[in-house]
Each structure stands twice: as structure tokens, then as C-alpha cells.
PDB file of C-alpha atoms in Angstrom:
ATOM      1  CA  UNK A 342       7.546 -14.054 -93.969  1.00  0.00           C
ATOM      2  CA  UNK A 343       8.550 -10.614 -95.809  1.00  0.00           C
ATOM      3  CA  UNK A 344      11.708 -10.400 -93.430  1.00  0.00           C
ATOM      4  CA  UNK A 345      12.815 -14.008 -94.362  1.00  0.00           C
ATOM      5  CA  UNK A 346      12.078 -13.193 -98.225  1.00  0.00           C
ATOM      6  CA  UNK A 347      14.570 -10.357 -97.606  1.00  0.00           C
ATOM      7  CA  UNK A 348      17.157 -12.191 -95.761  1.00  0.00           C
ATOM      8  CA  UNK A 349      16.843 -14.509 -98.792  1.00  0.00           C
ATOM      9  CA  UNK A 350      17.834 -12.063-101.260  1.00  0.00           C
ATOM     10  CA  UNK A 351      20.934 -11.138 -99.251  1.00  0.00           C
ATOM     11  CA  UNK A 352      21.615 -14.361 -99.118  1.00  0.00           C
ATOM     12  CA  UNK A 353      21.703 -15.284-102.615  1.00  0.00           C
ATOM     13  CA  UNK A 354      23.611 -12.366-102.998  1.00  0.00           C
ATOM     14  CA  UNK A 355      26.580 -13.515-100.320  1.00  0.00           C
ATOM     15  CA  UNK A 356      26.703 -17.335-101.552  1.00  0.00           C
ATOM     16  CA  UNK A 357      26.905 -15.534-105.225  1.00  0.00           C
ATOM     17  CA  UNK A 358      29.707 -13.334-104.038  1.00  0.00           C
ATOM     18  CA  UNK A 359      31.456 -15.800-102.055  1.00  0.00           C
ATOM     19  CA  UNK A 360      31.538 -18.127-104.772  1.00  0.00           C
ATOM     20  CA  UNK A 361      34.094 -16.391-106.482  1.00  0.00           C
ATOM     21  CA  UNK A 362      36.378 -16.551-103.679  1.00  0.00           C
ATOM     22  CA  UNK A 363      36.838 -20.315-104.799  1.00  0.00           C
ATOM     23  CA  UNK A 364      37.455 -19.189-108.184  1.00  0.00           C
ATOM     24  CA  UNK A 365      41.251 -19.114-108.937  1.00  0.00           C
ATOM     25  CA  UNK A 366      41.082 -17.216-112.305  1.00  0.00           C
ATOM     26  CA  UNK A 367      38.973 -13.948-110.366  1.00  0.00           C
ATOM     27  CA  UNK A 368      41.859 -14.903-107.235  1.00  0.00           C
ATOM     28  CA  UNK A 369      44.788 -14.194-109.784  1.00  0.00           C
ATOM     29  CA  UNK A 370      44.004 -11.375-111.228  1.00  0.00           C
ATOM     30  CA  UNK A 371      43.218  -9.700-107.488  1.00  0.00           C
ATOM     31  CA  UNK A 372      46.589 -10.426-106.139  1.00  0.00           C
ATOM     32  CA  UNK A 373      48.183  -9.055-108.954  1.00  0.00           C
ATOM     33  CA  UNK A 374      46.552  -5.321-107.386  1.00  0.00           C
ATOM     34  CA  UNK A 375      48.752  -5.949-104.554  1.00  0.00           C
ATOM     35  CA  UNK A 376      52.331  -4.151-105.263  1.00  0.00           C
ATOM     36  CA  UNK A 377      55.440  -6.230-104.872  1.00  0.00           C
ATOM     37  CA  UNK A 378      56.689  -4.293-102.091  1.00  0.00           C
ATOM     38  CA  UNK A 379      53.131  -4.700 -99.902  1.00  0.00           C
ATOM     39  CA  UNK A 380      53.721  -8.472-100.417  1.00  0.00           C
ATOM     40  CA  UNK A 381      57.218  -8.092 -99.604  1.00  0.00           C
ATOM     41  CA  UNK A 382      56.293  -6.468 -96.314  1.00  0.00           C
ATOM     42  CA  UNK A 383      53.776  -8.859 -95.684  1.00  0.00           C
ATOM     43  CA  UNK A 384      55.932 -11.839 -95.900  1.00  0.00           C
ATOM     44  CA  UNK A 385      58.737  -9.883 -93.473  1.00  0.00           C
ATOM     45  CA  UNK A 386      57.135  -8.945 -90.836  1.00  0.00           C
ATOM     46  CA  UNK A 387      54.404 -11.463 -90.977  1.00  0.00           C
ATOM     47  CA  UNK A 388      51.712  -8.835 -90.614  1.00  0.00           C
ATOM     48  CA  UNK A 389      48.649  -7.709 -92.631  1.00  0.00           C
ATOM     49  CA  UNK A 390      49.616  -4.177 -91.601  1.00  0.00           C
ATOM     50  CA  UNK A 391      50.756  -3.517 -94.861  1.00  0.00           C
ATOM     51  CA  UNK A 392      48.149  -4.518 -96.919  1.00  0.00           C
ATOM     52  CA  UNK A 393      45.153  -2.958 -94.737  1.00  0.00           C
ATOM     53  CA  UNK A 394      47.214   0.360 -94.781  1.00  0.00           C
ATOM     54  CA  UNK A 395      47.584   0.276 -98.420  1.00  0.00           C
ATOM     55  CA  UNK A 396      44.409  -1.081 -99.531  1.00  0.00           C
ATOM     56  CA  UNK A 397      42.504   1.784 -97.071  1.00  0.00           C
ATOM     57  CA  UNK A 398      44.711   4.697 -98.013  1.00  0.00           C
ATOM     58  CA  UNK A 399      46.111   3.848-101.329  1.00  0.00           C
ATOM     59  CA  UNK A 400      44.439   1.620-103.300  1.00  0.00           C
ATOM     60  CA  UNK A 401      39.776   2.061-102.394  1.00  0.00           C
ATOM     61  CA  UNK A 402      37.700   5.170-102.267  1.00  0.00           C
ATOM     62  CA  UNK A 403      35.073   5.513 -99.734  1.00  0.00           C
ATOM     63  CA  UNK A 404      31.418   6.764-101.477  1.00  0.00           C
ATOM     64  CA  UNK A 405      29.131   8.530 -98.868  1.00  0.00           C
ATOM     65  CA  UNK A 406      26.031   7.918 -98.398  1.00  0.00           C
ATOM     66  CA  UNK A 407      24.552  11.443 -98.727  1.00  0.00           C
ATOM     67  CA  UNK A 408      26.710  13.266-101.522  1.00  0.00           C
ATOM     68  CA  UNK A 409      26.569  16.972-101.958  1.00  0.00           C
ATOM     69  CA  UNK A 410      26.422  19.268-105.146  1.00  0.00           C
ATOM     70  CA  UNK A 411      29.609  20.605-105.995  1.00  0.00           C
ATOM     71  CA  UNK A 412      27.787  23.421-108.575  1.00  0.00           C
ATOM     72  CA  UNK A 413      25.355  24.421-105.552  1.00  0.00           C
ATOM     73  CA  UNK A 414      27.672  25.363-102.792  1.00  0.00           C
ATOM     74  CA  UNK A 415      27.740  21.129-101.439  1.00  0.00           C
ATOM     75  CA  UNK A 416      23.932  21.645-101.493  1.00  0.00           C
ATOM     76  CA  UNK A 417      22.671  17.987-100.425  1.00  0.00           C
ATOM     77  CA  UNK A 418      21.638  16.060-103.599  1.00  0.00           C
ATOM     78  CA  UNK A 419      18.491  13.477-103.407  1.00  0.00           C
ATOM     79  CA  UNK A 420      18.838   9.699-103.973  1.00  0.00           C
ATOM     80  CA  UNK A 421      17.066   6.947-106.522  1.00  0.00           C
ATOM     81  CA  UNK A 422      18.012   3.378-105.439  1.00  0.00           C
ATOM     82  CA  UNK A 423      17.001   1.300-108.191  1.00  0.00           C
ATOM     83  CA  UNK A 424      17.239  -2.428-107.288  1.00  0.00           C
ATOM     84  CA  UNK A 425      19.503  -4.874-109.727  1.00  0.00           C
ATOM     85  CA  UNK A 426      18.080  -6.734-112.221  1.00  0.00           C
ATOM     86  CA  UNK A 427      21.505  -8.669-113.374  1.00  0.00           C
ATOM     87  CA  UNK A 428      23.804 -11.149-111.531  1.00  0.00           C
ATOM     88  CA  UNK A 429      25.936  -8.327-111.785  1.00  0.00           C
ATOM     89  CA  UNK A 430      24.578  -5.680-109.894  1.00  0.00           C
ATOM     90  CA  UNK A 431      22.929  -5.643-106.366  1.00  0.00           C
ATOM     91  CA  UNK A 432      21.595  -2.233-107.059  1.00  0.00           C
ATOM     92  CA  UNK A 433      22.138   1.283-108.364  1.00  0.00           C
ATOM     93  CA  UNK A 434      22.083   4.543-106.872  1.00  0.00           C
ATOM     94  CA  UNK A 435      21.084   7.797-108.557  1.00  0.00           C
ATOM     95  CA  UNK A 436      22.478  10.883-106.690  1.00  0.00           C
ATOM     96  CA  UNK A 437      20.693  14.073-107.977  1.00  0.00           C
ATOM     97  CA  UNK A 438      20.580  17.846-107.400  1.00  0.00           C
ATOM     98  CA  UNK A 439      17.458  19.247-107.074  1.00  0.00           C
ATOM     99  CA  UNK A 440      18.665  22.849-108.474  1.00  0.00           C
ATOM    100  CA  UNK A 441      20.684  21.813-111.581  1.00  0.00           C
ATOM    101  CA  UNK A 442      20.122  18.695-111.975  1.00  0.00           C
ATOM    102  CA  UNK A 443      23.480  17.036-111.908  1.00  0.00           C
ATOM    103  CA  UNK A 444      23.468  13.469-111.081  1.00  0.00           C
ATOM    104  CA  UNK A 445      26.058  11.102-110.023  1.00  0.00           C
ATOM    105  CA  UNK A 446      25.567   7.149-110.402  1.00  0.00           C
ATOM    106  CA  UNK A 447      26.604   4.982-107.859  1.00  0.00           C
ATOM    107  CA  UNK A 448      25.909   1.043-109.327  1.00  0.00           C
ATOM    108  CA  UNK A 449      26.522  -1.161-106.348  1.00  0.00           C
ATOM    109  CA  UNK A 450      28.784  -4.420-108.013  1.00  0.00           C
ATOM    110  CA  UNK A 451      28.912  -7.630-106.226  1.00  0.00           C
ATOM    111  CA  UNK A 452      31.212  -8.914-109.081  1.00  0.00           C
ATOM    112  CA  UNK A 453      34.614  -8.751-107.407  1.00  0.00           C
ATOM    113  CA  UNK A 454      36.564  -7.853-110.359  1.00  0.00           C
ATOM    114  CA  UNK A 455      33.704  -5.200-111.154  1.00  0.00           C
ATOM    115  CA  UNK A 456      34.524  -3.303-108.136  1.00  0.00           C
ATOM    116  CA  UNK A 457      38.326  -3.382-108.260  1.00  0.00           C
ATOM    117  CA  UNK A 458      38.213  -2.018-111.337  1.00  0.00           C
ATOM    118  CA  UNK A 459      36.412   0.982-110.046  1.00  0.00           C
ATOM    119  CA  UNK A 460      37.528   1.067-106.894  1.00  0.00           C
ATOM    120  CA  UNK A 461      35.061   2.933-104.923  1.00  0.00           C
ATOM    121  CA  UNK A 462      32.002   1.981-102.271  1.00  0.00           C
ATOM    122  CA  UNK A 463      30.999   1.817 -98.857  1.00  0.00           C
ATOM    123  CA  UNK A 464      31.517  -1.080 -96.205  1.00  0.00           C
ATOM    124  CA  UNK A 465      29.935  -4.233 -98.607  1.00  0.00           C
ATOM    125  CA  UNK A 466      32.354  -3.484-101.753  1.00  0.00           C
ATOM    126  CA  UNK A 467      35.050  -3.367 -99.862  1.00  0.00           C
ATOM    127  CA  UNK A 468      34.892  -6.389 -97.570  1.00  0.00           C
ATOM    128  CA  UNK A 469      33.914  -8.016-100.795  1.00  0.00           C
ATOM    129  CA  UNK A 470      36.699  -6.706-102.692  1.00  0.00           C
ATOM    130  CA  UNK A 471      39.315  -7.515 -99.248  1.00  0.00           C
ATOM    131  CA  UNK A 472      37.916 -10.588 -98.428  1.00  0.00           C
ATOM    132  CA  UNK A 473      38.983 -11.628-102.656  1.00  0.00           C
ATOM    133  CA  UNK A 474      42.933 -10.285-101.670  1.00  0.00           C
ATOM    134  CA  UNK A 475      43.307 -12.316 -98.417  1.00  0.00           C
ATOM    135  CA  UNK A 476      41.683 -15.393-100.379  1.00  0.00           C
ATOM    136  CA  UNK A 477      44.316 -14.631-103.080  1.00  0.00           C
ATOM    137  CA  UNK A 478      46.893 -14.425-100.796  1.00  0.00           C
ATOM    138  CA  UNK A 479      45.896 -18.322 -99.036  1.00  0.00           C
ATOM    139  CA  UNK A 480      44.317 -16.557 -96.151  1.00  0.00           C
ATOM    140  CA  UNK A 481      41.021 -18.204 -95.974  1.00  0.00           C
ATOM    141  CA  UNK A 482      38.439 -15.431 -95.082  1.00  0.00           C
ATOM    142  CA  UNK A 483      34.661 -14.769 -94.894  1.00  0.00           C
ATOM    143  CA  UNK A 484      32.567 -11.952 -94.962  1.00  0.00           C
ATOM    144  CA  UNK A 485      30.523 -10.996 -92.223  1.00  0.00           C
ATOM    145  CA  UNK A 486      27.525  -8.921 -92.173  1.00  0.00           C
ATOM    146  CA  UNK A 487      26.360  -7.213 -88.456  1.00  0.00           C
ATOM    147  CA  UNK A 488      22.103  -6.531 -90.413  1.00  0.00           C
ATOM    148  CA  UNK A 489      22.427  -3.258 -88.748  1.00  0.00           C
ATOM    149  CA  UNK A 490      24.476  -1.306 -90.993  1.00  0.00           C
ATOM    150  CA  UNK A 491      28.116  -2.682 -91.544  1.00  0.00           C
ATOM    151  CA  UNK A 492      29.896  -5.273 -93.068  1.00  0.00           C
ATOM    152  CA  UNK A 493      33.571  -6.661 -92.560  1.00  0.00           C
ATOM    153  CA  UNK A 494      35.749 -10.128 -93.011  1.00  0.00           C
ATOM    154  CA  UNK A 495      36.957 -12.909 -90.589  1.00  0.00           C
ATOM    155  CA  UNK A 496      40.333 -14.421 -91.369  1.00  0.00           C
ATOM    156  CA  UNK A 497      41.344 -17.961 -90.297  1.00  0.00           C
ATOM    157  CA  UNK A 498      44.938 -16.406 -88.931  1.00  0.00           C
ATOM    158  CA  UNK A 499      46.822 -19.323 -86.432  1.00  0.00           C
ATOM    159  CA  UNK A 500      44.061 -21.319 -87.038  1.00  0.00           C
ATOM    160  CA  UNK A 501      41.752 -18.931 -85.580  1.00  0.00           C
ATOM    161  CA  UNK A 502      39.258 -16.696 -87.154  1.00  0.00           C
ATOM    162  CA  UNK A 503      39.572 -12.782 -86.835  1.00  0.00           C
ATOM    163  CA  UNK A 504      38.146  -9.774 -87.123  1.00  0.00           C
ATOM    164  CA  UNK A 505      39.505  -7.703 -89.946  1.00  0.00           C
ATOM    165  CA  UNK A 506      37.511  -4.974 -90.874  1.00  0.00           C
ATOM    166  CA  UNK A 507      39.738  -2.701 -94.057  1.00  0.00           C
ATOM    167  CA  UNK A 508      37.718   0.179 -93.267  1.00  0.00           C
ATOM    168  CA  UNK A 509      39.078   0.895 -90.092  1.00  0.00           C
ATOM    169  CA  UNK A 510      42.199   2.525 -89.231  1.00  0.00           C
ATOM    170  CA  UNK A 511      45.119  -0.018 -88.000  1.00  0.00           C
ATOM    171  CA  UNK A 512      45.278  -1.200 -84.997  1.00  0.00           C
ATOM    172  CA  UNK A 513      41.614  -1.012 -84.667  1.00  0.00           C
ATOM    173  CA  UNK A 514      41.404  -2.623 -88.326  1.00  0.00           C
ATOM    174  CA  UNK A 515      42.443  -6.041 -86.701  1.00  0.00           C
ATOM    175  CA  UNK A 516      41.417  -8.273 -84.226  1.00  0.00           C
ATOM    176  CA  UNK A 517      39.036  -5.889 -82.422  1.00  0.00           C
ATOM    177  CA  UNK A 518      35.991  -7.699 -82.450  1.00  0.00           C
ATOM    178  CA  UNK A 519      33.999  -5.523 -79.816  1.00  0.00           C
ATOM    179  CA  UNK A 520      35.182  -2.137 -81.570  1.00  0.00           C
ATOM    180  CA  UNK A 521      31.521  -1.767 -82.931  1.00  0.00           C
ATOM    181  CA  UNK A 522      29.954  -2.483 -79.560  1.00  0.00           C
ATOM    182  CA  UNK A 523      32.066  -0.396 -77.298  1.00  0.00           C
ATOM    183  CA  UNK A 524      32.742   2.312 -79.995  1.00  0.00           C
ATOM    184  CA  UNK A 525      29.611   2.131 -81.863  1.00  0.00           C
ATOM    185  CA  UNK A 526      26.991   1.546 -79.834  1.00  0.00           C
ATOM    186  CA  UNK A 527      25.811  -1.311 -81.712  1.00  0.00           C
ATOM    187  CA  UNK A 528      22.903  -3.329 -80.258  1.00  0.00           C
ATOM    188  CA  UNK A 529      23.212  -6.491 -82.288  1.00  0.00           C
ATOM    189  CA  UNK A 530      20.510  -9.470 -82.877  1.00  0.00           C
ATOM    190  CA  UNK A 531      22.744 -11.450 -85.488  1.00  0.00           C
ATOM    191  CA  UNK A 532      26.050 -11.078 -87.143  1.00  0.00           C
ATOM    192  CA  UNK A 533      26.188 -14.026 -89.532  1.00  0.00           C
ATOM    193  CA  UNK A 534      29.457 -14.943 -91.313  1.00  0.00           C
ATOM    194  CA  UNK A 535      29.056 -15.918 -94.645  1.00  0.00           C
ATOM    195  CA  UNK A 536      31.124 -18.508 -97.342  1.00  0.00           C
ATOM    196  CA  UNK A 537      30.185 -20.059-100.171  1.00  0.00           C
ATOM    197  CA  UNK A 538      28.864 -23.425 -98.014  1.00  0.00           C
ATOM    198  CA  UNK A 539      28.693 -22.050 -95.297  1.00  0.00           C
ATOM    199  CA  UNK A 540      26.585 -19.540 -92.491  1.00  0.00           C
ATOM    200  CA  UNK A 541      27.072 -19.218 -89.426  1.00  0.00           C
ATOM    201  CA  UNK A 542      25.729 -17.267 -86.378  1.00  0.00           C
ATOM    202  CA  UNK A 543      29.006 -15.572 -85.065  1.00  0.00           C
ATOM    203  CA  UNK A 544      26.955 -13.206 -82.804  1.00  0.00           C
ATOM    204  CA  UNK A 545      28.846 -14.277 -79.589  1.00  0.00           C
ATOM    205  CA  UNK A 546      32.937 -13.317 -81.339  1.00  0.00           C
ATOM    206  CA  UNK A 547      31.428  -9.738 -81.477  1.00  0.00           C
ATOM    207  CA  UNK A 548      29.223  -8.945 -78.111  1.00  0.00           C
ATOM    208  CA  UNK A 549      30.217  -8.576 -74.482  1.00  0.00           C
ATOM    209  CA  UNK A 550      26.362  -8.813 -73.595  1.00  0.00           C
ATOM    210  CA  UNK A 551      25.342 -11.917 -74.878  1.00  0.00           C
ATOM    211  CA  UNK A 552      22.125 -11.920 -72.810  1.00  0.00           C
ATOM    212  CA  UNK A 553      21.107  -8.448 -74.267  1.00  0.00           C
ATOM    213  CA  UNK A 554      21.237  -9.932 -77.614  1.00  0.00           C
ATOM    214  CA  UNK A 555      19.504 -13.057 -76.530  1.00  0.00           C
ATOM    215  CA  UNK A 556      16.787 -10.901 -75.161  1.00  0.00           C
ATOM    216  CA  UNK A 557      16.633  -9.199 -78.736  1.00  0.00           C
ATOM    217  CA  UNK A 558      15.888 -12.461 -80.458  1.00  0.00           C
ATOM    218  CA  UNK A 559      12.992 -13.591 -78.096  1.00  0.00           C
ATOM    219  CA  UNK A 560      11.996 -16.919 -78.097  1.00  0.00           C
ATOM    220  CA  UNK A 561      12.392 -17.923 -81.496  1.00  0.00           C
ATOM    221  CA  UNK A 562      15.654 -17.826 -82.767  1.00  0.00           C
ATOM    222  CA  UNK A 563      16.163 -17.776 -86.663  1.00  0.00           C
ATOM    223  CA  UNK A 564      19.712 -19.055 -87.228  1.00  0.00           C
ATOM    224  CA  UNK A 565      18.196 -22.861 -88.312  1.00  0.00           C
ATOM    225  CA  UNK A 566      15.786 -21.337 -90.443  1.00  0.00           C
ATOM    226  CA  UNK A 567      18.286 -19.229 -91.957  1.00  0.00           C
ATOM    227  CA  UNK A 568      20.811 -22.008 -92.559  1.00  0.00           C
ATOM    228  CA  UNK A 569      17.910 -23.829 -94.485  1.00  0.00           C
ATOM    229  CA  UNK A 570      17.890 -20.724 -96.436  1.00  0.00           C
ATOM    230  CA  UNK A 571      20.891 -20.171 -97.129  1.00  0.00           C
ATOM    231  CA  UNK A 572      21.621 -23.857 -98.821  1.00  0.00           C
ATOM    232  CA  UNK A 573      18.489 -23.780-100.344  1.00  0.00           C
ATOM    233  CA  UNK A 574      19.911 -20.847-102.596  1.00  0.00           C
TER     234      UNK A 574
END
């Protein structure tokens, strides 16, 4: 029951975030982030090239997970996660030496105009903030969410949906659904995409050994219970 209590808080959290991907006033301010001459390039060659190259290299910052003291020779600093209490924030993180006593404060937005103005996080902020600039740009998309450790979008592109992942270097950024697999080692149970009515189990778009994963679940496999879930939030 505690692991269904906590897929029920990350739930909320994705129909809350997803929400505003349906809301055109949070839509037009993100695609005015996107420079004319990314859209320009977009539109030419008909490729989201452009826009993953600028929004990786350009535009977000990537926070690591364990920072490092820059007055103690990159000494490795200790870490406070203080869960959110707001509809604002999913949580905080407190990054502190242990010699001096510096910190650095990581709060952990799941307001999509929150994070783009500080443009900085690790794989949820960004397919959060990503998954906003395709929406904005009439390219339906979902986030996705692997409950290992990573998070990217689907886009619906010639009416089918694909991997796009922004923190990944192009080509590998796009359409390379068993990159984590392969590449990773991953060792998935579910990968569930997520949109403001909608979750499903897209498990299968992302493995080559379906009957490892099956195996994984064992007989009882949660994807109707976490439907129910999911609408219930």
C-alpha cells in the first residue's frame, strides 16, 4: 500500500504539471523563449534539430546531483531534501559543505514558467519545461517517466508518438526509444506516459525484452490500478 501511496503523489504531481500544457496563457509565454531564427529553422527543414540543440546547449543548465565545494578544493558537499509543501514546489534541496558551511539551494519547480525562468535542473524540469515548448509549438507531447531514474517526452510526430528525450545529444535525442536499454542498462518494470487525462503503460515502445520485464512485474500487474489512481487525482 506505501508504494501505491507514493505512486500517488507522483501522480498528482504529473496530472498537476500536465495540466498546464492545456493552458494557452503558460503556452504563450514559453514559445516566446524560442528565438525567431530556431523557429525559422524549424519550419525549413522540418526538423526539431534546432530546437533540441538550442534548448540543450543554449538555452537549460544541467544541476548534478552531488555538487562539490568550490571554497574546499570541490570537496563533496552533503544534501537536505526537504519535501514541498506548496502546489508550487515538488521539493527542495539543500546542498551543504561540511567545512565552511556554504550551501547551495536547489528548489525543485513543477510550475513550468517557474523553471524557465531559472533555467536549471536535472531530467524532470526539463522534460517538463520541453514538453511546454513542443505543446506551444502544436506538437502534442507527453511526459514520460521510466520509475528508475529518468524522465523524457513522447511527441505525436506523423501521427505517431516519439521518443524525444532534450537531454540527450542529437541524433540520439530523437526517436531512439531503446537508447536507455542498450546504452543504459536499464532493466525496466513500467515506463508510464503521462497527460493531463491520460496514463498509459508505454513499457513495450522502450524494451527489446518484453518478457524480462513481464517477469519483473510477476503476476499482478499494476497498470489498472494505477489508471484508477491516476483519475482519481
Amino acid at each position: 500500500m506505501n508504494q501505491l501511496s507514493s505512486y500517488a503523489t507522483a501522480f498528482t504531481q504529473y496530472k498537476r504539471i500536465t495540466e498546464q500544457y492545456s493552458d494557452q496563457t503558460v503556452l504563450d509565454s514559453i514559445k516566446q523563449l524560442v528565438p525567431d531564427k530556431v523557429l525559422k529553422l524549424i519550419r525549413d527543414n522540418q526538423s526539431l534539430k534546432p530546437l533540441l540543440y538550442w534548448f540543450k546547449n543554449d538555452f537549460m543548465k544541467w544541476m548534478p546531483k552531488e555538487l562539490q565545494c568550490t571554497r574546499c578544493n570541490n570537496r563533496p558537499m552533503w544534501v537536505q531534501v526537504i519535501e514541498g509543501d506548496s502546489t508550487t514546489l515538488r521539493k527542495t534541496e539543500i546542498h551543504v559543505c561540511d567545512i565552511c558551511g556554504s550551501k547551495q539551494i536547489f528548489p525543485r519547480y513543477d510550475r513550468i514558467l517557474r523553471i524557465a525562468e531559472t533555467r536549471i535542473g536535472r531530467c524532470t524540469e526539463w522534460s517538463i519545461l520541453f514538453g511546454a515548448i513542443l505543446n506551444s509549438l502544436s506538437i502534442q507531447t507527453k511526459i514520460v517517466h521510466d520509475y528508475l531514474d529518468h524522465c523524457w517526452n513522447e511527441s505525436l510526430i506523423d501521427k505517431k508518438w516519439v521518443h524525444v528525450d532534450s537531454t540527450l545529444d542529437f541524433p540520439i535525442s530523437l526517436n531512439h526509444p531503446y537508447y536507455y536499454e542498450q546504452n543504459w542498462g536499464k532493466k525496466y518494470v513500467y515506463v508510464l506516459a503521462f497527460s493531463s487525462d491520460t496514463l498509459e503503460d508505454v513499457t513495450t515502445n522502450y524494451t527489446q525484452h518484453w518478457d524480462l520485464v513481464q517477469k519483473r512485474r510477476g503476476k499482478e500487474d499494476k497498470v489498472g490500478e494505477f489508471k484508477k489512481i491516476y483519475f482519481r487525482t
